[in-house]
Tab-separated table of C-alpha atoms in Angstrom:
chain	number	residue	atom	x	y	z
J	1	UNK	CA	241.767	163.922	18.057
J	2	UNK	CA	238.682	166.044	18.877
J	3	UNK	CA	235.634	164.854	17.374
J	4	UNK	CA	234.733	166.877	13.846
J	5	UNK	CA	231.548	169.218	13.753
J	6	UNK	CA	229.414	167.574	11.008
J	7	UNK	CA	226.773	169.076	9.162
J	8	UNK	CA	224.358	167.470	6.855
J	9	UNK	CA	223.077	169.302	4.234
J	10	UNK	CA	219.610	169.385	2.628
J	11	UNK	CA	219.278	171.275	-0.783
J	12	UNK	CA	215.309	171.611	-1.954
J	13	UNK	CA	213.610	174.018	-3.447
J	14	UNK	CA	210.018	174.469	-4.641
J	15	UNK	CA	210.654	174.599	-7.947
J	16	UNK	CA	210.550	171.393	-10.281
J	17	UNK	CA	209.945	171.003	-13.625
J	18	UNK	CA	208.397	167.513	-13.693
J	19	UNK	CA	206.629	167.876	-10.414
J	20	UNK	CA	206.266	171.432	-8.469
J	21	UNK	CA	206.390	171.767	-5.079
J	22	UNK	CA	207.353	168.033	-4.687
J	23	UNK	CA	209.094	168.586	-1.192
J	24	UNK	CA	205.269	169.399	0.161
J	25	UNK	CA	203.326	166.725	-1.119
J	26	UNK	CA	202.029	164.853	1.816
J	27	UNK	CA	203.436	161.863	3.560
J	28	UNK	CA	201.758	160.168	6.284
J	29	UNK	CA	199.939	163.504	6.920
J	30	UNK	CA	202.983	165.521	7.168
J	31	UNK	CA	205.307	167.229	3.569
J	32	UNK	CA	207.602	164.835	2.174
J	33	UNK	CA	210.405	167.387	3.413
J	34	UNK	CA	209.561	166.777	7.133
J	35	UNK	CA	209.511	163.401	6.896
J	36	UNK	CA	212.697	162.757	5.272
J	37	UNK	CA	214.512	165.033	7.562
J	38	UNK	CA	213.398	163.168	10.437
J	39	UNK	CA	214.954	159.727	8.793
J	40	UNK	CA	218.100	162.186	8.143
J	41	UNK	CA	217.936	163.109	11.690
J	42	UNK	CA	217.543	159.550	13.099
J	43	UNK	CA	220.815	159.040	11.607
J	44	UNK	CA	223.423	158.539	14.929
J	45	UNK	CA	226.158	160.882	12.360
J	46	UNK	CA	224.762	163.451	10.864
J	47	UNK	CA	225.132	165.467	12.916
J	48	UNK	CA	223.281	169.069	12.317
J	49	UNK	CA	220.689	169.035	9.675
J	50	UNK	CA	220.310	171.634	7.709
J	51	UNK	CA	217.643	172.742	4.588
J	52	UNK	CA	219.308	174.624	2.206
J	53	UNK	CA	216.703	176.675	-0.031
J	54	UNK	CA	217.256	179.560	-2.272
J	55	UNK	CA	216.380	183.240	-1.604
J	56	UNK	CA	213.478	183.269	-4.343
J	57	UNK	CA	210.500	184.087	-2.947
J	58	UNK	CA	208.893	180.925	-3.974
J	59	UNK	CA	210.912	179.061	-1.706
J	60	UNK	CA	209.569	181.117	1.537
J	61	UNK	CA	207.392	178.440	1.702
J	62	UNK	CA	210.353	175.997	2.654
J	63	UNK	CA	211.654	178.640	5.064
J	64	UNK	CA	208.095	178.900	7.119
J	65	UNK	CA	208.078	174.966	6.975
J	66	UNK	CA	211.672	174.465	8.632
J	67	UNK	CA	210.484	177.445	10.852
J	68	UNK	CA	207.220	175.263	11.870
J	69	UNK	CA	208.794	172.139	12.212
J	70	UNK	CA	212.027	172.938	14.262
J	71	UNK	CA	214.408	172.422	11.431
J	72	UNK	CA	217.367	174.331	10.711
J	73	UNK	CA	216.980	176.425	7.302
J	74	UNK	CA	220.004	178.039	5.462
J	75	UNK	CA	219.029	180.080	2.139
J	76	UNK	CA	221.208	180.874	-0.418
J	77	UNK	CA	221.909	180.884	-4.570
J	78	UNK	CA	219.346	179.337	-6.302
J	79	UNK	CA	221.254	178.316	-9.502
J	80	UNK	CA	225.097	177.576	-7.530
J	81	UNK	CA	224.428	174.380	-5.231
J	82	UNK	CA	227.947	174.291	-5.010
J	83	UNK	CA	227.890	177.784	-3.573
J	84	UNK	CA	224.992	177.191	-1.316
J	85	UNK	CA	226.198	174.081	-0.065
J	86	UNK	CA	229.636	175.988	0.897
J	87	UNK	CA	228.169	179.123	2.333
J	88	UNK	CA	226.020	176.795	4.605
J	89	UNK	CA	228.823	174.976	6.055
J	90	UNK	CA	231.010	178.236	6.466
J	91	UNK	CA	227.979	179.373	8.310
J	92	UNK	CA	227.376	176.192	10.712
J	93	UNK	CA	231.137	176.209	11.139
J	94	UNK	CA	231.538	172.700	9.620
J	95	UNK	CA	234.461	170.181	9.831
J	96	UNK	CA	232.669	167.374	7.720
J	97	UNK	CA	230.131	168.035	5.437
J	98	UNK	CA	227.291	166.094	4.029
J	99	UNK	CA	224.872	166.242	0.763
J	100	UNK	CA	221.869	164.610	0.756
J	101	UNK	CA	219.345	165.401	-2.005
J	102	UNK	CA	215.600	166.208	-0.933
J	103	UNK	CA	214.518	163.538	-3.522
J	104	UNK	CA	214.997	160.930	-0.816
J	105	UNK	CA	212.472	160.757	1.444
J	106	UNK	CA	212.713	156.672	1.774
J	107	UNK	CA	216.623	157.185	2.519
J	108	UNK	CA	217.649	154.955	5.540
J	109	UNK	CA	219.522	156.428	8.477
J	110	UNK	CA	221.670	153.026	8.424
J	111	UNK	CA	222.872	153.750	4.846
J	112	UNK	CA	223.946	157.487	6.142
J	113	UNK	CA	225.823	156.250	9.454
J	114	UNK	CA	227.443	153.260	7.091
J	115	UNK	CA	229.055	156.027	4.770
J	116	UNK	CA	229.922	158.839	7.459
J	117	UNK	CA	231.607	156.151	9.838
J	118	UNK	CA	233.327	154.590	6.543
J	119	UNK	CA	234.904	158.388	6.040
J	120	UNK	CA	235.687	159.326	9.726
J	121	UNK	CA	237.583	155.809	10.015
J	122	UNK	CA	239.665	156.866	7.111
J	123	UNK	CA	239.278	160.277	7.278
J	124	UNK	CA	243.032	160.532	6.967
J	125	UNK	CA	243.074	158.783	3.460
J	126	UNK	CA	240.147	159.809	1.455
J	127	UNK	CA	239.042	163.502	0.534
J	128	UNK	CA	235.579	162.138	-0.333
J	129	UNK	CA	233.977	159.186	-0.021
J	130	UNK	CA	229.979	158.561	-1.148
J	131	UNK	CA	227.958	155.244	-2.104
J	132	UNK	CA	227.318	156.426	-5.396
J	133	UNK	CA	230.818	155.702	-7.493
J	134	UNK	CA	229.473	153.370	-8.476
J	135	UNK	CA	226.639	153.139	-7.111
J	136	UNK	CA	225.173	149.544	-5.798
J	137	UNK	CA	222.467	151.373	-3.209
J	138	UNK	CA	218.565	151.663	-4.441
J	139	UNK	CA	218.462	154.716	-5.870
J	140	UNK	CA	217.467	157.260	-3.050
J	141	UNK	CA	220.166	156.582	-0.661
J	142	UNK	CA	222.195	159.022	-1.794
J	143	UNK	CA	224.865	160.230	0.634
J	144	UNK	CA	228.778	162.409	-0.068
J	145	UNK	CA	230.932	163.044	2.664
J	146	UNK	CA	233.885	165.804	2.340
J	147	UNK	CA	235.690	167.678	4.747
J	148	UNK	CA	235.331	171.248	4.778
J	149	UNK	CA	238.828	171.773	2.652
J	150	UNK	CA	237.449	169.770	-0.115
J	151	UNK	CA	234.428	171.590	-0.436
J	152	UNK	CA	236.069	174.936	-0.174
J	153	UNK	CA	238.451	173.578	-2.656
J	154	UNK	CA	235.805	173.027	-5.120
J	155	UNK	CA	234.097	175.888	-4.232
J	156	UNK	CA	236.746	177.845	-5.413
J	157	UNK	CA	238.325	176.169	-8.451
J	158	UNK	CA	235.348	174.309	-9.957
J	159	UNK	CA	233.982	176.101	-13.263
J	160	UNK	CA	231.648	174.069	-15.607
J	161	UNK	CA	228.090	174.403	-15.121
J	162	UNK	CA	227.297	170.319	-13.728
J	163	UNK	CA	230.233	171.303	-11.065
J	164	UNK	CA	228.137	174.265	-10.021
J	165	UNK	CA	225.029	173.039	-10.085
J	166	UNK	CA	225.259	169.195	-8.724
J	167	UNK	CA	227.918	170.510	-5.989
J	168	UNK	CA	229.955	167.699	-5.996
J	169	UNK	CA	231.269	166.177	-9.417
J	170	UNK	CA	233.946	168.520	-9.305
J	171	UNK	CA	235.587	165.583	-7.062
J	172	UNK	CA	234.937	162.587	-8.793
J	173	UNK	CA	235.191	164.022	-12.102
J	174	UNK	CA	239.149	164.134	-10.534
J	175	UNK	CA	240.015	161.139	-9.486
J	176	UNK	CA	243.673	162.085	-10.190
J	177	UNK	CA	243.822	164.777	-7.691
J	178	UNK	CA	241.017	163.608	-4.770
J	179	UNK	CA	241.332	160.423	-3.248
J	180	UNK	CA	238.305	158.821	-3.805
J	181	UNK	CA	236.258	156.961	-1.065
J	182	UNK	CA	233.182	154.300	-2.195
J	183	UNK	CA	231.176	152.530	0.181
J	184	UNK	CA	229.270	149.553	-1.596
J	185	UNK	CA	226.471	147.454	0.026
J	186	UNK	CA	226.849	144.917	1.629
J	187	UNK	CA	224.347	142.287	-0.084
J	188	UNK	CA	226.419	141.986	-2.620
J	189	UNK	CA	224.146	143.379	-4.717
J	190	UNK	CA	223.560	146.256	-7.324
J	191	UNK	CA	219.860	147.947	-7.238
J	192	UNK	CA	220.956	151.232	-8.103
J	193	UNK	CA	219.250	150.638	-11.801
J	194	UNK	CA	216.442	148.764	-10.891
J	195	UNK	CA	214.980	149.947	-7.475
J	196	UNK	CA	214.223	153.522	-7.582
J	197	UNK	CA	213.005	155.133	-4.848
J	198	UNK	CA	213.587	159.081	-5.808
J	199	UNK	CA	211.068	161.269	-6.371
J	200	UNK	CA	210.951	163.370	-9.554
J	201	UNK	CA	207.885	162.285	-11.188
J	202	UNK	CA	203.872	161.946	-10.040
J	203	UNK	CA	204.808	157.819	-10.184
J	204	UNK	CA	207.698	158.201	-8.171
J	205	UNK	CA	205.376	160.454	-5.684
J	206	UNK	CA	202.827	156.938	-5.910
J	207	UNK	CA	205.374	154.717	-5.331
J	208	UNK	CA	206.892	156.652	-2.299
J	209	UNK	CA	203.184	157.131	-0.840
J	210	UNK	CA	202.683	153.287	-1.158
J	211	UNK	CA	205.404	152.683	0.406
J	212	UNK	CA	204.848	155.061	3.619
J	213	UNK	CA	200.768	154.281	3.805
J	214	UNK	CA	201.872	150.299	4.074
J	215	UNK	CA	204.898	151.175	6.390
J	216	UNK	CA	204.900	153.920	8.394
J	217	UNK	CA	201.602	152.930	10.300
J	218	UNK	CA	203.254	150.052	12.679
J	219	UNK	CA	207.158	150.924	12.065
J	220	UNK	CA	207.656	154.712	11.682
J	221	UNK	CA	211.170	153.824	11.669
J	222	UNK	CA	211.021	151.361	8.509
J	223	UNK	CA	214.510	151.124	6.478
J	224	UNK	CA	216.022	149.222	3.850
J	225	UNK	CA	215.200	145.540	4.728
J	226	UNK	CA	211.505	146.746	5.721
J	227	UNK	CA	211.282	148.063	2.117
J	228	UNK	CA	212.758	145.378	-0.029
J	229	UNK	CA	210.006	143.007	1.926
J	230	UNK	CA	207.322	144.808	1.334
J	231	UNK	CA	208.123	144.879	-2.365
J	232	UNK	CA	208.551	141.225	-2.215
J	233	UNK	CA	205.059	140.900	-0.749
J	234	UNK	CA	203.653	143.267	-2.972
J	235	UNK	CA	205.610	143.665	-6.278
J	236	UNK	CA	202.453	145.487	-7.942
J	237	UNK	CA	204.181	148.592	-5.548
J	238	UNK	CA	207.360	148.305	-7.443
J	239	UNK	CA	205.760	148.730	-10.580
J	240	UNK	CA	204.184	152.305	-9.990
J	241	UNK	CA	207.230	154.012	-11.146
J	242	UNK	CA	208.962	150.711	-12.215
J	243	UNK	CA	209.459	152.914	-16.285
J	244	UNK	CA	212.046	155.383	-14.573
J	245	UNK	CA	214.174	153.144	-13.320
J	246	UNK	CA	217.336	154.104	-13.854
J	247	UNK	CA	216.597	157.439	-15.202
J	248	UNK	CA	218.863	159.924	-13.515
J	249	UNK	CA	220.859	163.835	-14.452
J	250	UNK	CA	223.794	161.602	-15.861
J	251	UNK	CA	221.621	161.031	-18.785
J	252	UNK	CA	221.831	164.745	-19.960
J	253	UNK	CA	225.509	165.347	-19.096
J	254	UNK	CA	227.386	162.250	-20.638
J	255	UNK	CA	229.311	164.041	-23.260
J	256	UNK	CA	230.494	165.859	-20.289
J	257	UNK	CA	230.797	163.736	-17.763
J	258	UNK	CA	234.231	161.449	-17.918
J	259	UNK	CA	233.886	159.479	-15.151
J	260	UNK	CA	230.143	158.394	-15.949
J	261	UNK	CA	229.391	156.003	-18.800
J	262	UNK	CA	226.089	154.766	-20.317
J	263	UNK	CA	225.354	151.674	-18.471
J	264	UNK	CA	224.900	153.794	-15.166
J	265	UNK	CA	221.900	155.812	-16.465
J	266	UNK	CA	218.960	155.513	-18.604
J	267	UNK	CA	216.899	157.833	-21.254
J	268	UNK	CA	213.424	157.785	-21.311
Protein backbone atom coordinates (compact mmCIF):
# COMPACT_ATOMS: atom_id res chain seq x y z
CA UNK A 1 0.00 0.00 0.00
CA UNK A 2 1.86 3.18 -1.06
CA UNK A 3 2.51 5.48 1.64
CA UNK A 4 -0.34 8.51 1.82
CA UNK A 5 0.78 12.22 1.02
CA UNK A 6 0.02 14.03 4.33
CA UNK A 7 -0.41 17.53 4.80
CA UNK A 8 -0.67 19.42 7.98
CA UNK A 9 -2.52 22.32 8.05
CA UNK A 10 -2.01 25.63 9.88
CA UNK A 11 -5.03 28.12 9.93
CA UNK A 12 -3.95 31.80 11.54
CA UNK A 13 -4.78 34.90 10.78
CA UNK A 14 -3.95 38.35 12.17
CA UNK A 15 -7.02 39.14 13.29
CA UNK A 16 -8.20 38.43 17.02
CA UNK A 17 -10.53 39.92 19.02
CA UNK A 18 -9.02 39.35 22.48
CA UNK A 19 -5.47 39.69 21.34
CA UNK A 20 -4.44 41.09 17.66
CA UNK A 21 -1.80 39.92 15.85
CA UNK A 22 -1.20 37.11 18.45
CA UNK A 23 0.62 34.76 15.85
CA UNK A 24 3.60 37.64 15.90
CA UNK A 25 4.15 38.23 19.35
CA UNK A 26 7.64 37.19 20.06
CA UNK A 27 8.96 33.91 21.29
CA UNK A 28 12.45 33.33 22.08
CA UNK A 29 13.23 36.23 19.66
CA UNK A 30 11.38 34.82 16.83
CA UNK A 31 6.83 35.23 16.19
CA UNK A 32 4.98 32.74 18.00
CA UNK A 33 3.96 31.43 14.37
CA UNK A 34 7.58 30.40 13.53
CA UNK A 35 8.13 28.78 16.45
CA UNK A 36 5.24 26.58 16.60
CA UNK A 37 5.67 25.51 13.08
CA UNK A 38 9.02 24.35 13.75
CA UNK A 39 7.57 21.98 16.79
CA UNK A 40 4.84 21.05 13.95
CA UNK A 41 7.64 20.35 11.69
CA UNK A 42 9.76 18.30 14.15
CA UNK A 43 6.91 16.06 14.11
CA UNK A 44 8.35 12.56 12.16
CA UNK A 45 4.29 12.60 10.41
CA UNK A 46 3.26 15.55 9.41
CA UNK A 47 4.31 15.55 6.71
CA UNK A 48 4.04 19.07 4.62
CA UNK A 49 3.26 22.02 6.71
CA UNK A 50 1.30 24.38 5.55
CA UNK A 51 -0.07 28.17 6.92
CA UNK A 52 -3.31 28.73 5.83
CA UNK A 53 -4.20 32.62 6.01
CA UNK A 54 -6.94 34.51 4.41
CA UNK A 55 -6.71 36.84 1.36
CA UNK A 56 -7.42 40.11 3.55
CA UNK A 57 -4.86 42.32 3.28
CA UNK A 58 -4.18 42.31 6.91
CA UNK A 59 -3.00 38.95 6.76
CA UNK A 60 -0.06 39.86 4.09
CA UNK A 61 1.80 40.10 6.99
CA UNK A 62 1.53 36.20 7.58
CA UNK A 63 2.25 35.67 3.88
CA UNK A 64 5.77 37.80 3.99
CA UNK A 65 6.50 35.83 7.32
CA UNK A 66 6.05 32.18 5.77
CA UNK A 67 7.87 33.82 2.73
CA UNK A 68 10.90 34.85 5.22
CA UNK A 69 11.01 31.89 7.12
CA UNK A 70 10.80 29.05 4.44
CA UNK A 71 7.32 27.98 5.29
CA UNK A 72 4.75 26.95 3.00
CA UNK A 73 1.72 29.58 2.90
CA UNK A 74 -1.74 28.75 1.33
CA UNK A 75 -4.38 31.78 1.43
CA UNK A 76 -7.81 31.45 1.14
CA UNK A 77 -11.58 32.44 2.72
CA UNK A 78 -11.31 34.26 5.64
CA UNK A 79 -14.73 33.44 7.24
CA UNK A 80 -15.00 29.36 5.66
CA UNK A 81 -12.08 27.38 7.53
CA UNK A 82 -13.75 24.53 6.30
CA UNK A 83 -13.29 25.85 2.79
CA UNK A 84 -9.77 26.95 3.29
CA UNK A 85 -8.73 23.96 4.90
CA UNK A 86 -10.17 21.93 1.71
CA UNK A 87 -8.88 24.15 -1.01
CA UNK A 88 -5.38 23.77 0.66
CA UNK A 89 -5.30 20.13 0.57
CA UNK A 90 -6.82 19.97 -3.07
CA UNK A 91 -3.94 22.23 -3.78
CA UNK A 92 -0.97 20.17 -1.99
CA UNK A 93 -2.63 17.11 -3.49
CA UNK A 94 -3.34 15.55 -0.05
CA UNK A 95 -4.18 11.91 0.94
CA UNK A 96 -4.36 12.62 4.82
CA UNK A 97 -5.02 15.77 6.14
CA UNK A 98 -4.25 17.48 9.35
CA UNK A 99 -5.67 20.63 11.50
CA UNK A 100 -3.73 22.11 13.89
CA UNK A 101 -4.82 25.49 15.32
CA UNK A 102 -2.12 28.40 15.47
CA UNK A 103 -3.10 28.82 19.19
CA UNK A 104 -0.58 26.10 20.00
CA UNK A 105 2.65 27.13 20.02
CA UNK A 106 3.67 24.72 23.18
CA UNK A 107 2.09 21.69 21.08
CA UNK A 108 4.49 18.63 21.25
CA UNK A 109 5.59 16.86 18.09
CA UNK A 110 5.12 13.46 20.20
CA UNK A 111 1.40 14.22 20.76
CA UNK A 112 1.09 14.84 16.72
CA UNK A 113 3.07 11.53 15.64
CA UNK A 114 0.91 9.61 18.60
CA UNK A 115 -2.44 10.64 16.77
CA UNK A 116 -1.30 10.44 12.96
CA UNK A 117 0.33 6.87 13.56
CA UNK A 118 -2.95 5.95 15.71
CA UNK A 119 -5.02 6.87 12.24
CA UNK A 120 -2.61 5.40 9.57
CA UNK A 121 -2.64 2.01 11.71
CA UNK A 122 -6.35 2.01 11.39
CA UNK A 123 -6.73 4.01 8.62
CA UNK A 124 -9.04 1.35 7.25
CA UNK A 125 -11.56 1.71 10.23
CA UNK A 126 -11.87 5.24 11.27
CA UNK A 127 -12.82 8.34 8.99
CA UNK A 128 -11.40 10.63 11.69
CA UNK A 129 -9.66 10.23 14.56
CA UNK A 130 -8.32 13.42 16.95
CA UNK A 131 -7.32 13.62 20.82
CA UNK A 132 -9.93 15.94 21.51
CA UNK A 133 -13.36 13.63 21.82
CA UNK A 134 -12.95 13.83 24.65
CA UNK A 135 -10.27 15.39 25.22
CA UNK A 136 -7.65 14.19 28.13
CA UNK A 137 -4.48 16.27 26.41
CA UNK A 138 -3.47 19.89 28.05
CA UNK A 139 -5.24 22.08 26.18
CA UNK A 140 -2.94 23.12 23.18
CA UNK A 141 -2.28 19.80 21.76
CA UNK A 142 -4.80 19.91 19.53
CA UNK A 143 -4.49 17.58 16.54
CA UNK A 144 -7.62 15.93 13.70
CA UNK A 145 -6.66 13.59 11.23
CA UNK A 146 -9.08 12.85 8.06
CA UNK A 147 -8.47 11.54 4.83
CA UNK A 148 -9.02 13.65 1.98
CA UNK A 149 -12.73 12.00 1.27
CA UNK A 150 -13.84 13.05 4.62
CA UNK A 151 -12.88 16.44 4.30
CA UNK A 152 -14.25 16.80 0.84
CA UNK A 153 -17.26 15.17 2.24
CA UNK A 154 -17.76 17.84 4.69
CA UNK A 155 -16.73 20.31 2.51
CA UNK A 156 -19.52 19.71 0.50
CA UNK A 157 -22.50 18.74 2.68
CA UNK A 158 -21.75 20.64 5.91
CA UNK A 159 -24.11 23.84 6.34
CA UNK A 160 -24.36 25.46 9.86
CA UNK A 161 -22.14 28.20 10.60
CA UNK A 162 -19.70 26.19 13.65
CA UNK A 163 -19.29 23.45 10.65
CA UNK A 164 -17.95 26.22 8.46
CA UNK A 165 -16.09 28.01 10.57
CA UNK A 166 -14.28 25.35 13.08
CA UNK A 167 -13.74 22.96 9.88
CA UNK A 168 -14.23 19.94 11.51
CA UNK A 169 -17.40 19.40 13.82
CA UNK A 170 -19.24 18.49 10.91
CA UNK A 171 -17.65 14.88 11.79
CA UNK A 172 -18.08 14.48 15.26
CA UNK A 173 -21.23 16.24 15.44
CA UNK A 174 -22.08 12.66 13.29
CA UNK A 175 -21.04 10.06 15.02
CA UNK A 176 -23.77 7.98 13.28
CA UNK A 177 -22.37 8.33 9.90
CA UNK A 178 -18.24 8.82 10.55
CA UNK A 179 -16.48 6.37 12.41
CA UNK A 180 -14.98 8.09 15.03
CA UNK A 181 -11.25 7.70 16.08
CA UNK A 182 -9.98 9.13 19.84
CA UNK A 183 -6.58 8.89 20.96
CA UNK A 184 -6.39 9.48 24.86
CA UNK A 185 -3.13 9.96 26.86
CA UNK A 186 -1.47 7.77 28.13
CA UNK A 187 -0.99 8.98 31.92
CA UNK A 188 -4.10 8.15 32.57
CA UNK A 189 -4.91 11.40 33.12
CA UNK A 190 -7.34 14.30 32.08
CA UNK A 191 -5.66 18.00 31.92
CA UNK A 192 -7.66 19.17 29.19
CA UNK A 193 -9.65 21.54 31.90
CA UNK A 194 -7.01 22.41 34.02
CA UNK A 195 -3.69 22.90 32.05
CA UNK A 196 -4.13 25.37 29.39
CA UNK A 197 -1.59 26.13 27.27
CA UNK A 198 -3.53 28.08 24.22
CA UNK A 199 -3.11 31.36 23.52
CA UNK A 200 -6.10 33.71 23.21
CA UNK A 201 -5.58 36.12 25.89
CA UNK A 202 -2.43 38.63 27.05
CA UNK A 203 -2.17 35.82 30.21
CA UNK A 204 -2.14 33.05 28.01
CA UNK A 205 0.65 35.09 25.85
CA UNK A 206 2.57 35.33 29.75
CA UNK A 207 2.17 32.00 30.46
CA UNK A 208 3.43 30.71 27.00
CA UNK A 209 6.50 33.29 27.24
CA UNK A 210 7.32 31.81 30.74
CA UNK A 211 7.28 28.81 29.61
CA UNK A 212 9.71 29.29 26.42
CA UNK A 213 12.20 31.97 28.39
CA UNK A 214 12.68 28.96 31.19
CA UNK A 215 12.78 26.22 28.41
CA UNK A 216 13.83 26.90 25.25
CA UNK A 217 17.36 28.24 26.37
CA UNK A 218 19.05 24.60 27.14
CA UNK A 219 16.28 22.26 25.34
CA UNK A 220 14.89 23.97 22.20
CA UNK A 221 13.20 20.80 21.73
CA UNK A 222 11.22 20.80 25.21
CA UNK A 223 7.74 18.73 25.10
CA UNK A 224 5.19 17.55 27.31
CA UNK A 225 7.13 15.96 30.26
CA UNK A 226 9.66 19.07 30.10
CA UNK A 227 6.54 21.25 30.67
CA UNK A 228 4.57 19.51 33.33
CA UNK A 229 8.14 19.70 35.38
CA UNK A 230 8.70 22.92 35.08
CA UNK A 231 5.23 23.70 36.37
CA UNK A 232 5.90 21.43 39.18
CA UNK A 233 9.03 23.42 40.01
CA UNK A 234 7.45 26.55 39.51
CA UNK A 235 3.62 26.46 39.96
CA UNK A 236 3.55 30.45 40.27
CA UNK A 237 3.93 29.84 36.04
CA UNK A 238 0.74 27.93 36.02
CA UNK A 239 -1.06 30.54 37.60
CA UNK A 240 -0.50 33.39 34.91
CA UNK A 241 -3.44 32.34 32.96
CA UNK A 242 -4.53 29.69 35.57
CA UNK A 243 -8.60 31.94 35.36
CA UNK A 244 -9.10 30.59 31.67
CA UNK A 245 -8.73 27.32 32.24
CA UNK A 246 -11.05 25.57 30.59
CA UNK A 247 -12.47 28.36 28.67
CA UNK A 248 -12.83 27.27 25.08
CA UNK A 249 -15.49 28.09 21.56
CA UNK A 250 -17.73 25.19 23.02
CA UNK A 251 -18.85 27.65 25.53
CA UNK A 252 -20.72 29.84 22.90
CA UNK A 253 -22.09 26.98 20.75
CA UNK A 254 -23.70 24.50 23.35
CA UNK A 255 -27.25 24.90 22.35
CA UNK A 256 -25.83 23.83 19.13
CA UNK A 257 -23.47 21.57 19.68
CA UNK A 258 -24.94 17.79 20.46
CA UNK A 259 -22.07 16.02 21.00
CA UNK A 260 -20.50 18.65 23.54
CA UNK A 261 -21.93 19.05 27.03
CA UNK A 262 -21.15 21.52 29.86
CA UNK A 263 -18.59 19.81 31.87
CA UNK A 264 -16.09 20.04 28.82
CA UNK A 265 -15.99 23.88 28.75
CA UNK A 266 -16.11 26.79 30.95
CA UNK A 267 -17.68 30.56 30.90
CA UNK A 268 -15.86 33.24 32.16
Amino acid sequence: MPVPKILTVVQARMGSSRLPGKVLLPLAGQPLLVRMAERVRRAHLAGTVVVATTTDPADDAIAGLCAAHGLECFRGDALDLLDRHYQAARHYGADVVLKIPSDCPLIDPAVIDEVVRFYLDFAERYDFVSNLHPATFPDGNDVEVMPIEALETAWREARRPLEREHTTPFFWENPGRFRLGNVEWDAGQDFSMSHRWTIDYPEDYNFIKAVYDALYPTNPTFGLPDILALLDKQPDIAQLNARYAGVNWYRNHLDELKTVDPSQTRKI
